[in-house]
Amino acid sequence: MSSRPVLFAIALLASAAAGAAEPSIAIVGATVIHPERELPTAVERDRTVIITGNRIAAIGPRAKIRVPAGAARIDGKGKWVVPGLVDGHVHFFQSGNLYTRPDVADFNAVVPYLDEVARNKARLPATFKLWLASGVTSVVDIGGPFWNYEMRDAARKLGAAAPRVTVAGPLVSMIDDPPLGLSDPPIIKVTTPDEARDLVRRELAYQPDYIKVWFIHQPGDDLAAQEAIVKAAGDAAHAAGVPLAVHATELIVAKASLRAGADYLVHSVEDEPVDEEFLALAKRNRALYCPTLFVRLGYRYALSNTWQPTEAERRLADPQILAAMGDLARIPREKRPERVVKAMANPPEPKVSAVEAANLRKVWDAGIPVVMGTDAGNIGTLHGPSVFREMQLMTEAGLTPLQVLRSATVNGAKAMRLERDAGTLAPGKLADVVILDADPLADVQNLSRIHRVVKDGRLFAPEALMRSLDGT
């Protein structure tokens, strides 16, 4: 048994004896779920959780755990306690509305992209609250403009009032994406390994948490030459102690990425079944796999004007974005992009492909850590409550609610590079905790039934966070 919980308890006692006791929260008599365990030991009933400062001080049977004098007491009867959720794939430079990706659907005639970017920057404090209101205490922003680093600074300055944020800067790309360019592009094309190394060196000056490659392989491209570019970026990142994330959606591209040193694959392999070579490469790299099942469906719903909010989104999404999701009905036909006109005339029936679902199960069964991530910010995938759409699809693909919860906590903490401090409930761990009104192992949608959120030892009510959005 690790000595860390014992040492932590000793430190707390010493602090109290010295008159330096910190504010405490006591969650009394709740059901605690440990997502790193298997059933039945994953569930502990009638437990008390003591939080002191920004750490968990104790967890144990209600009859054996003393509630500190002056602690804020929460009645845990009929409540479930889980670690704070992690979204392993988001983009703060995008909002989720129709105007946020002019490279996909150009609505500049309606809302200039420059105005959209300015709005997203100004709205950051509110957007951070959306994540906390949805029980998400940590997020991985896996690529954006250089102002991503300012976003990370803003989150850190807010402390408990924002999720923990790790970031990548501009994507090292095989192709240009001019509509997103402006003066600070989120995607920068390189054509040689030297150019890749130069871009990584520029980014390292900002102390990125990841370097991200946008590995787009088109017919006729030289895969070996592209792999060399990815390897150059990865080697430069690894030399500085920074992991490499890669957007790779085809099997040959994903395998090339892993050969080049990828630590984190941030999308499903969607074109064909993963094979033993892929699994062996992923295990060799100790790579993480983030399936992002909903994001493509979000585009299809939104651009065909068939997107409808879920019950959780009606409660927990940004009202500004919810209002904008119905704009297609008001935009004149001549201002709609042609692909949108076609989609509205013949709406698709979005669904996760059988290949993506089967690959998720195969990757999980192989023991490769799967990370829940939404790609939030893309059109139709909203910051915050989109996690509940994603987790529902993961269960429909064949994972159990406990496995999905593990992907969003234990494995999410790995994506954050915080596995020693977050993702599980134990003395000494960071006090990032979600208190639920319903059992998430009975139905993964119960993760949206949030009573309270604790981030860094500070208690939040989702409804109060939502009421305060426009007061930021």
Coordinates of C-alpha atoms in Angstrom, one line a residue:
M1 CA 0.0 0.0 0.0
S2 CA 1.3 3.5 -0.8
S3 CA 2.4 5.6 2.1
R4 CA 1.1 8.8 0.4
P5 CA -2.4 8.9 2.0
V6 CA -0.9 8.3 5.5
L7 CA 1.7 11.0 4.9
F8 CA -1.0 13.4 3.7
A9 CA -3.1 12.8 6.7
I10 CA -0.1 13.4 9.0
A11 CA 0.5 16.6 7.2
L12 CA -3.1 17.7 7.7
L13 CA -2.9 16.9 11.4
A14 CA 0.3 18.9 11.7
S15 CA -1.2 21.8 9.9
A16 CA -4.3 21.8 12.2
A17 CA -2.1 21.5 15.3
A18 CA -0.2 24.6 14.1
G19 CA -3.4 26.6 13.9
A20 CA -3.3 26.6 10.1
A21 CA -6.4 24.4 9.4
E22 CA -7.9 25.1 6.0
P23 CA -11.6 25.3 5.1
S24 CA -13.2 21.9 4.7
I25 CA -16.1 20.3 2.8
A26 CA -17.7 17.1 4.1
I27 CA -19.9 15.0 1.8
V28 CA -21.6 12.7 4.3
G29 CA -23.2 9.3 3.5
A30 CA -22.9 9.2 -0.3
T31 CA -22.2 6.4 -2.7
V32 CA -18.6 6.8 -3.9
I33 CA -17.7 5.3 -7.3
H34 CA -14.0 4.5 -8.0
P35 CA -13.8 4.2 -11.8
E36 CA -10.3 2.7 -11.8
R37 CA -11.8 -0.5 -10.1
E38 CA -14.0 -3.2 -11.5
L39 CA -17.4 -4.1 -10.1
P40 CA -18.4 -4.7 -7.4
T41 CA -15.5 -3.0 -5.6
A42 CA -15.9 0.1 -7.7
V43 CA -19.0 1.0 -5.7
E44 CA -18.7 2.0 -2.0
R45 CA -21.9 2.9 -0.2
D46 CA -22.5 5.2 2.8
R47 CA -19.2 6.9 2.5
T48 CA -18.0 10.2 3.8
V49 CA -15.6 12.3 1.8
I50 CA -13.6 15.1 3.5
I51 CA -12.0 17.8 1.4
T52 CA -9.5 20.2 3.0
G53 CA -8.1 23.0 1.0
N54 CA -7.7 21.8 -2.5
R55 CA -7.1 18.1 -1.7
I56 CA -9.1 15.1 -0.6
A57 CA -8.3 14.5 3.1
A58 CA -10.2 11.3 3.8
I59 CA -12.7 8.8 2.4
G60 CA -14.3 6.1 4.4
P61 CA -17.4 4.6 6.0
R62 CA -19.7 7.3 7.4
A63 CA -19.5 5.8 10.9
K64 CA -15.7 6.0 11.0
I65 CA -14.9 9.4 9.4
R66 CA -15.1 12.4 11.7
V67 CA -16.4 15.6 10.1
P68 CA -14.1 18.5 11.0
A69 CA -15.6 21.3 13.0
G70 CA -16.8 24.2 10.8
A71 CA -16.8 22.1 7.6
A72 CA -19.4 22.8 5.0
R73 CA -21.6 19.7 5.3
I74 CA -23.4 18.2 2.3
D75 CA -25.9 15.5 2.9
G76 CA -24.9 12.6 0.6
K77 CA -27.9 10.5 1.1
G78 CA -29.3 9.6 -2.3
K79 CA -26.1 11.1 -4.0
W80 CA -23.3 9.6 -5.9
V81 CA -19.7 10.9 -5.9
V82 CA -17.3 10.6 -8.9
P83 CA -14.1 12.2 -9.9
G84 CA -14.3 15.4 -11.9
L85 CA -14.7 14.7 -15.6
V86 CA -12.1 15.4 -18.2
D87 CA -12.8 16.3 -21.8
G88 CA -9.7 15.1 -23.7
H89 CA -10.3 17.1 -26.9
V90 CA -11.6 20.6 -27.1
H91 CA -10.9 23.9 -29.0
F92 CA -11.5 27.2 -27.3
F93 CA -10.9 29.2 -30.5
Q94 CA -14.2 27.7 -31.8
S95 CA -17.6 28.2 -30.3
G96 CA -19.8 25.4 -31.7
N97 CA -22.0 27.7 -33.7
L98 CA -22.6 27.9 -37.5
Y99 CA -19.9 30.6 -37.9
T100 CA -16.9 29.0 -36.3
R101 CA -15.5 27.0 -39.2
P102 CA -15.6 29.1 -42.5
D103 CA -13.3 26.5 -44.1
V104 CA -16.2 24.0 -43.8
A105 CA -19.2 26.4 -44.2
D106 CA -18.5 30.0 -45.1
F107 CA -21.0 32.3 -43.4
N108 CA -18.8 35.4 -43.6
A109 CA -21.7 37.2 -45.3
V110 CA -23.8 36.7 -42.2
V111 CA -21.2 36.9 -39.4
P112 CA -17.6 37.8 -40.3
Y113 CA -15.1 35.3 -39.0
L114 CA -13.1 38.1 -37.5
D115 CA -16.1 38.9 -35.3
E116 CA -16.6 35.3 -34.4
V117 CA -13.0 35.0 -33.2
A118 CA -13.3 38.2 -31.1
R119 CA -16.5 36.9 -29.5
N120 CA -14.8 33.6 -28.6
K121 CA -11.9 35.4 -26.9
A122 CA -14.2 37.8 -25.0
R123 CA -16.5 34.9 -23.9
L124 CA -13.7 32.8 -22.4
P125 CA -14.7 33.3 -18.7
A126 CA -18.3 32.3 -19.5
T127 CA -17.1 29.3 -21.5
F128 CA -15.0 28.1 -18.6
K129 CA -18.1 28.1 -16.4
L130 CA -20.0 25.9 -18.9
W131 CA -17.4 23.2 -18.4
L132 CA -17.6 23.4 -14.6
A133 CA -21.4 23.4 -14.8
S134 CA -21.2 20.1 -16.8
G135 CA -19.0 18.5 -14.2
V136 CA -15.9 18.8 -16.3
T137 CA -13.0 20.0 -14.2
S138 CA -10.2 19.5 -16.7
V139 CA -9.9 19.9 -20.5
V140 CA -7.3 19.3 -23.1
D141 CA -7.3 22.0 -25.8
I142 CA -5.5 20.1 -28.5
G143 CA -4.7 22.9 -30.9
G144 CA -5.4 26.5 -31.8
P145 CA -3.9 29.9 -32.5
F146 CA -1.0 31.2 -30.5
W147 CA -3.6 33.0 -28.4
N148 CA -4.3 29.5 -26.9
Y149 CA -1.5 30.2 -24.5
E150 CA -3.3 33.4 -23.4
M151 CA -6.4 31.3 -22.9
R152 CA -4.4 28.9 -20.6
D153 CA -3.1 31.9 -18.7
A154 CA -6.6 33.2 -18.2
A155 CA -7.8 29.9 -16.9
R156 CA -5.0 29.7 -14.5
K157 CA -5.6 33.2 -13.3
L158 CA -9.2 32.3 -12.5
G159 CA -8.1 29.3 -10.5
A160 CA -11.0 27.3 -9.2
A161 CA -13.5 29.2 -11.4
A162 CA -12.1 27.6 -14.5
P163 CA -11.3 24.0 -15.5
R164 CA -7.7 22.9 -15.5
V165 CA -6.4 23.4 -19.1
T166 CA -3.6 21.9 -21.0
V167 CA -3.0 23.2 -24.5
A168 CA -1.3 22.8 -27.9
G169 CA -0.7 25.7 -30.1
P170 CA -0.9 25.9 -33.9
L171 CA -1.2 22.6 -35.7
V172 CA 1.8 21.4 -37.6
S173 CA -0.1 20.6 -40.9
M174 CA 0.4 18.9 -44.2
I175 CA -2.0 21.4 -45.9
D176 CA -3.0 25.1 -45.7
D177 CA -6.4 26.2 -44.3
P178 CA -6.6 29.8 -45.4
P179 CA -10.2 30.6 -44.3
L180 CA -9.0 30.2 -40.6
G181 CA -5.8 32.2 -41.2
L182 CA -6.4 35.8 -40.0
S183 CA -3.2 37.1 -38.3
D184 CA -2.8 34.2 -35.9
P185 CA -3.7 30.9 -37.7
P186 CA -4.6 27.7 -35.8
I187 CA -3.1 25.6 -38.6
I188 CA 0.3 26.2 -40.2
K189 CA 1.5 24.2 -43.2
V190 CA 5.0 22.7 -43.3
T191 CA 6.6 20.9 -46.3
T192 CA 9.8 19.5 -44.9
P193 CA 11.1 18.0 -41.6
D194 CA 13.3 21.2 -41.1
E195 CA 10.2 23.4 -41.4
A196 CA 8.4 21.1 -38.9
R197 CA 11.3 21.4 -36.4
D198 CA 11.4 25.2 -36.8
L199 CA 7.6 25.5 -36.1
V200 CA 8.0 23.2 -33.0
R201 CA 10.8 25.4 -31.8
R202 CA 8.6 28.5 -32.1
E203 CA 5.9 26.7 -30.1
L204 CA 8.3 25.5 -27.4
A205 CA 8.9 29.1 -26.4
Y206 CA 5.3 29.1 -25.1
Q207 CA 5.8 25.9 -23.0
P208 CA 3.0 23.9 -24.8
D209 CA 1.6 20.9 -23.1
Y210 CA 1.4 19.1 -26.4
I211 CA 2.6 19.5 -30.0
K212 CA -0.1 18.6 -32.4
V213 CA 0.2 17.4 -36.0
W214 CA -2.8 17.7 -38.4
F215 CA -1.9 14.6 -40.5
I216 CA -4.0 15.0 -43.7
H217 CA -3.1 12.4 -46.3
Q218 CA -4.6 12.8 -49.7
P219 CA -4.5 10.6 -52.8
G220 CA -1.1 10.9 -54.4
D221 CA 0.7 12.2 -51.3
D222 CA 4.0 10.6 -50.4
L223 CA 3.1 8.8 -47.1
A224 CA 6.8 8.2 -46.2
A225 CA 7.7 11.8 -46.7
Q226 CA 4.7 12.9 -44.5
E227 CA 5.7 10.4 -41.8
A228 CA 9.2 12.0 -41.8
I229 CA 7.7 15.4 -41.1
V230 CA 5.6 13.9 -38.3
K231 CA 8.7 12.2 -36.8
A232 CA 10.7 15.5 -37.0
A233 CA 8.0 17.3 -35.1
G234 CA 7.7 14.5 -32.6
D235 CA 11.4 14.2 -32.0
A236 CA 11.7 17.9 -31.4
A237 CA 8.8 17.8 -29.0
H238 CA 10.1 14.8 -27.2
A239 CA 13.5 16.3 -26.8
A240 CA 11.9 19.0 -24.8
G241 CA 9.7 16.6 -22.8
V242 CA 6.5 17.5 -24.6
P243 CA 4.2 14.7 -25.9
L244 CA 3.0 14.5 -29.5
A245 CA -0.7 14.4 -30.5
V246 CA -1.8 13.6 -34.0
H247 CA -5.0 14.0 -35.9
A248 CA -5.1 10.8 -37.9
T249 CA -8.4 9.3 -39.1
E250 CA -7.3 6.6 -41.6
L251 CA -5.5 3.4 -40.6
I252 CA -2.4 3.9 -42.7
V253 CA -2.1 7.4 -41.3
A254 CA -2.6 6.4 -37.7
K255 CA 0.1 3.7 -38.1
A256 CA 2.5 6.1 -39.7
S257 CA 1.8 8.5 -36.8
L258 CA 2.6 5.8 -34.2
R259 CA 5.7 4.8 -36.0
A260 CA 6.7 8.5 -35.9
G261 CA 6.2 8.6 -32.1
A262 CA 2.6 9.7 -31.5
D263 CA 1.6 9.7 -27.9
Y264 CA -2.0 10.6 -28.4
L265 CA -4.3 9.8 -31.3
V266 CA -7.1 12.4 -31.1
H267 CA -9.7 10.8 -33.4
S268 CA -11.1 7.4 -34.3
V269 CA -9.6 5.3 -37.0
E270 CA -12.7 5.5 -39.2
D271 CA -11.9 4.0 -42.6
E272 CA -11.2 0.3 -41.8
P273 CA -10.7 -2.0 -38.8
V274 CA -7.6 -1.5 -36.7
D275 CA -5.2 -4.4 -37.1
E276 CA -2.6 -6.1 -34.9
E277 CA 0.1 -3.9 -36.2
F278 CA -1.8 -0.8 -35.1
L279 CA -2.5 -2.3 -31.7
A280 CA 1.2 -3.3 -31.2
L281 CA 2.4 0.2 -32.2
A282 CA -0.1 1.9 -29.8
K283 CA 1.0 -0.4 -27.0
R284 CA 4.7 0.2 -27.7
N285 CA 4.1 4.0 -27.5
R286 CA 1.8 3.7 -24.5
A287 CA -0.5 5.8 -26.7
L288 CA -3.9 7.2 -25.8
Y289 CA -6.9 6.9 -28.2
C290 CA -9.7 9.5 -28.2
P291 CA -12.6 8.4 -30.4
T292 CA -14.6 11.7 -30.8
L293 CA -17.6 9.9 -32.0
F294 CA -20.1 12.8 -32.1
V295 CA -18.3 15.6 -33.8
R296 CA -18.9 14.5 -37.3
L297 CA -22.6 14.0 -36.5
G298 CA -22.7 17.5 -35.0
Y299 CA -21.7 19.0 -38.3
R300 CA -24.3 17.0 -40.2
Y301 CA -27.1 17.9 -37.9
A302 CA -26.2 21.6 -37.7
L303 CA -25.6 22.2 -41.4
S304 CA -28.8 20.5 -42.4
N305 CA -30.8 22.5 -39.8
T306 CA -31.8 19.4 -38.0
W307 CA -29.7 20.0 -34.8
Q308 CA -31.8 20.0 -31.7
P309 CA -30.5 20.5 -28.1
T310 CA -30.5 17.7 -25.7
E311 CA -32.1 18.1 -22.3
A312 CA -28.7 18.6 -20.8
E313 CA -27.8 21.2 -23.4
R314 CA -31.0 23.2 -22.7
R315 CA -29.8 23.5 -19.1
L316 CA -26.0 23.7 -19.4
A317 CA -25.0 25.1 -22.9
D318 CA -24.3 28.7 -23.6
P319 CA -27.6 30.5 -24.3
Q320 CA -25.9 32.6 -27.0
I321 CA -24.8 29.5 -28.9
L322 CA -28.2 27.7 -28.4
A323 CA -29.9 30.7 -29.9
A324 CA -27.5 30.8 -32.9
M325 CA -28.1 27.1 -33.7
G326 CA -31.5 28.0 -35.2
D327 CA -30.1 30.7 -37.5
L328 CA -30.3 28.7 -40.7
A329 CA -34.1 29.2 -40.6
R330 CA -33.5 33.0 -40.7
I331 CA -30.6 33.2 -43.1
P332 CA -31.6 34.0 -46.7
R333 CA -31.0 31.3 -49.2
E334 CA -28.5 33.4 -51.1
K335 CA -26.3 33.6 -48.0
R336 CA -26.2 29.9 -47.3
P337 CA -23.2 28.0 -48.6
E338 CA -24.1 25.5 -51.4
R339 CA -23.3 22.5 -49.3
V340 CA -25.8 23.8 -46.6
V341 CA -28.5 24.3 -49.2
K342 CA -28.1 20.7 -50.4
A343 CA -28.0 19.4 -46.8
M344 CA -31.2 21.2 -45.9
A345 CA -32.9 19.9 -49.0
N346 CA -31.9 16.3 -48.2
P347 CA -31.1 16.0 -44.5
P348 CA -28.8 13.1 -43.6
E349 CA -29.4 10.6 -40.9
P350 CA -26.2 10.9 -38.9
K351 CA -24.9 7.9 -37.0
V352 CA -21.6 6.5 -35.8
S353 CA -20.2 4.1 -38.4
A354 CA -19.9 0.4 -37.5
V355 CA -16.1 0.7 -38.2
E356 CA -15.6 3.4 -35.6
A357 CA -17.7 1.6 -33.0
A358 CA -15.9 -1.7 -33.6
N359 CA -12.5 0.0 -33.4
L360 CA -13.4 1.6 -30.1
R361 CA -14.3 -1.8 -28.6
K362 CA -11.2 -3.5 -30.1
V363 CA -8.8 -0.7 -28.8
W364 CA -10.4 -0.9 -25.4
D365 CA -10.2 -4.7 -25.2
A366 CA -6.6 -4.5 -26.2
G367 CA -5.8 -2.5 -23.1
I368 CA -5.0 0.8 -24.9
P369 CA -6.3 3.7 -22.7
V370 CA -9.4 5.3 -24.3
V371 CA -10.0 9.0 -23.5
M372 CA -13.4 10.5 -23.7
G373 CA -13.2 13.7 -25.8
T374 CA -15.7 15.7 -27.8
D375 CA -13.8 18.0 -30.2
A376 CA -16.0 20.7 -28.7
G377 CA -16.1 24.0 -30.5
N378 CA -16.7 22.4 -33.8
I379 CA -20.0 23.2 -35.5
G380 CA -22.8 21.4 -33.5
T381 CA -20.5 20.2 -30.7
L382 CA -21.0 22.7 -27.8
H383 CA -18.6 23.5 -25.0
G384 CA -19.7 21.7 -21.8
P385 CA -22.7 19.4 -22.2
S386 CA -21.5 17.9 -25.4
V387 CA -19.7 15.4 -23.1
F388 CA -23.1 13.7 -22.4
R389 CA -23.7 13.1 -26.1
E390 CA -20.2 11.7 -26.5
M391 CA -20.5 9.3 -23.5
Q392 CA -23.9 8.1 -24.7
L393 CA -22.5 7.1 -28.1
M394 CA -19.6 5.3 -26.4
T395 CA -22.1 3.1 -24.5
E396 CA -24.0 2.5 -27.7
A397 CA -20.7 1.4 -29.3
G398 CA -20.4 -1.2 -26.6
L399 CA -18.6 0.2 -23.6
T400 CA -20.2 -0.1 -20.2
P401 CA -21.1 3.0 -18.2
L402 CA -18.2 2.2 -15.8
Q403 CA -15.8 2.0 -18.7
V404 CA -17.0 5.2 -20.1
L405 CA -16.6 6.9 -16.7
R406 CA -13.1 5.5 -16.6
S407 CA -12.4 7.0 -20.0
A408 CA -13.6 10.4 -18.7
T409 CA -11.7 10.3 -15.4
V410 CA -8.7 7.9 -15.0
N411 CA -7.8 8.0 -18.7
G412 CA -8.6 11.7 -19.0
A413 CA -6.2 12.4 -16.3
K414 CA -3.5 10.6 -18.3
A415 CA -4.3 12.9 -21.3
M416 CA -3.9 15.9 -18.9
R417 CA -0.6 14.4 -17.7
L418 CA -2.1 14.6 -14.2
E419 CA -2.6 10.9 -13.4
R420 CA -0.7 11.2 -10.1
D421 CA -3.0 13.9 -8.9
A422 CA -6.4 13.5 -10.6
G423 CA -8.8 11.1 -12.1
T424 CA -9.5 9.0 -9.0
L425 CA -10.9 9.6 -5.5
A426 CA -8.3 9.0 -2.7
P427 CA -6.6 11.0 0.1
G428 CA -4.0 13.3 -1.3
K429 CA -5.7 13.7 -4.7
L430 CA -6.8 17.0 -6.0
A431 CA -10.3 17.9 -4.8
D432 CA -12.0 17.8 -8.2
V433 CA -15.3 16.0 -7.5
V434 CA -18.8 15.7 -8.9
I435 CA -21.8 15.0 -6.7
L436 CA -24.7 13.5 -8.7
D437 CA -28.4 13.0 -8.0
A438 CA -28.6 9.7 -9.9
D439 CA -26.5 6.6 -10.4
P440 CA -24.2 7.0 -13.4
L441 CA -23.6 3.2 -13.6
A442 CA -27.3 2.6 -14.2
D443 CA -27.3 5.1 -17.1
V444 CA -24.4 7.2 -18.3
Q445 CA -26.8 10.1 -18.9
N446 CA -27.1 10.4 -15.1
L447 CA -23.7 12.0 -15.2
S448 CA -25.6 15.1 -16.3
R449 CA -27.7 15.0 -13.1
I450 CA -25.3 17.2 -11.3
H451 CA -26.0 18.4 -7.7
R452 CA -22.7 20.1 -7.0
V453 CA -19.2 20.3 -8.5
V454 CA -16.0 20.7 -6.5
K455 CA -13.1 22.2 -8.4
D456 CA -9.8 22.6 -6.5
G457 CA -11.7 22.4 -3.2
R458 CA -14.2 25.1 -4.1
L459 CA -17.9 24.2 -4.3
F460 CA -20.1 25.2 -7.3
A461 CA -23.8 24.8 -8.1
P462 CA -24.4 24.3 -11.8
E463 CA -27.5 26.5 -11.8
A464 CA -25.6 29.4 -10.1
L465 CA -22.8 29.1 -12.7
M466 CA -25.3 29.3 -15.5
R467 CA -27.0 32.3 -14.0
S468 CA -23.7 34.1 -13.7
L469 CA -22.6 33.6 -17.4
D470 CA -23.3 37.2 -18.4
G471 CA -22.0 38.7 -15.2
T472 CA -18.4 37.8 -16.2

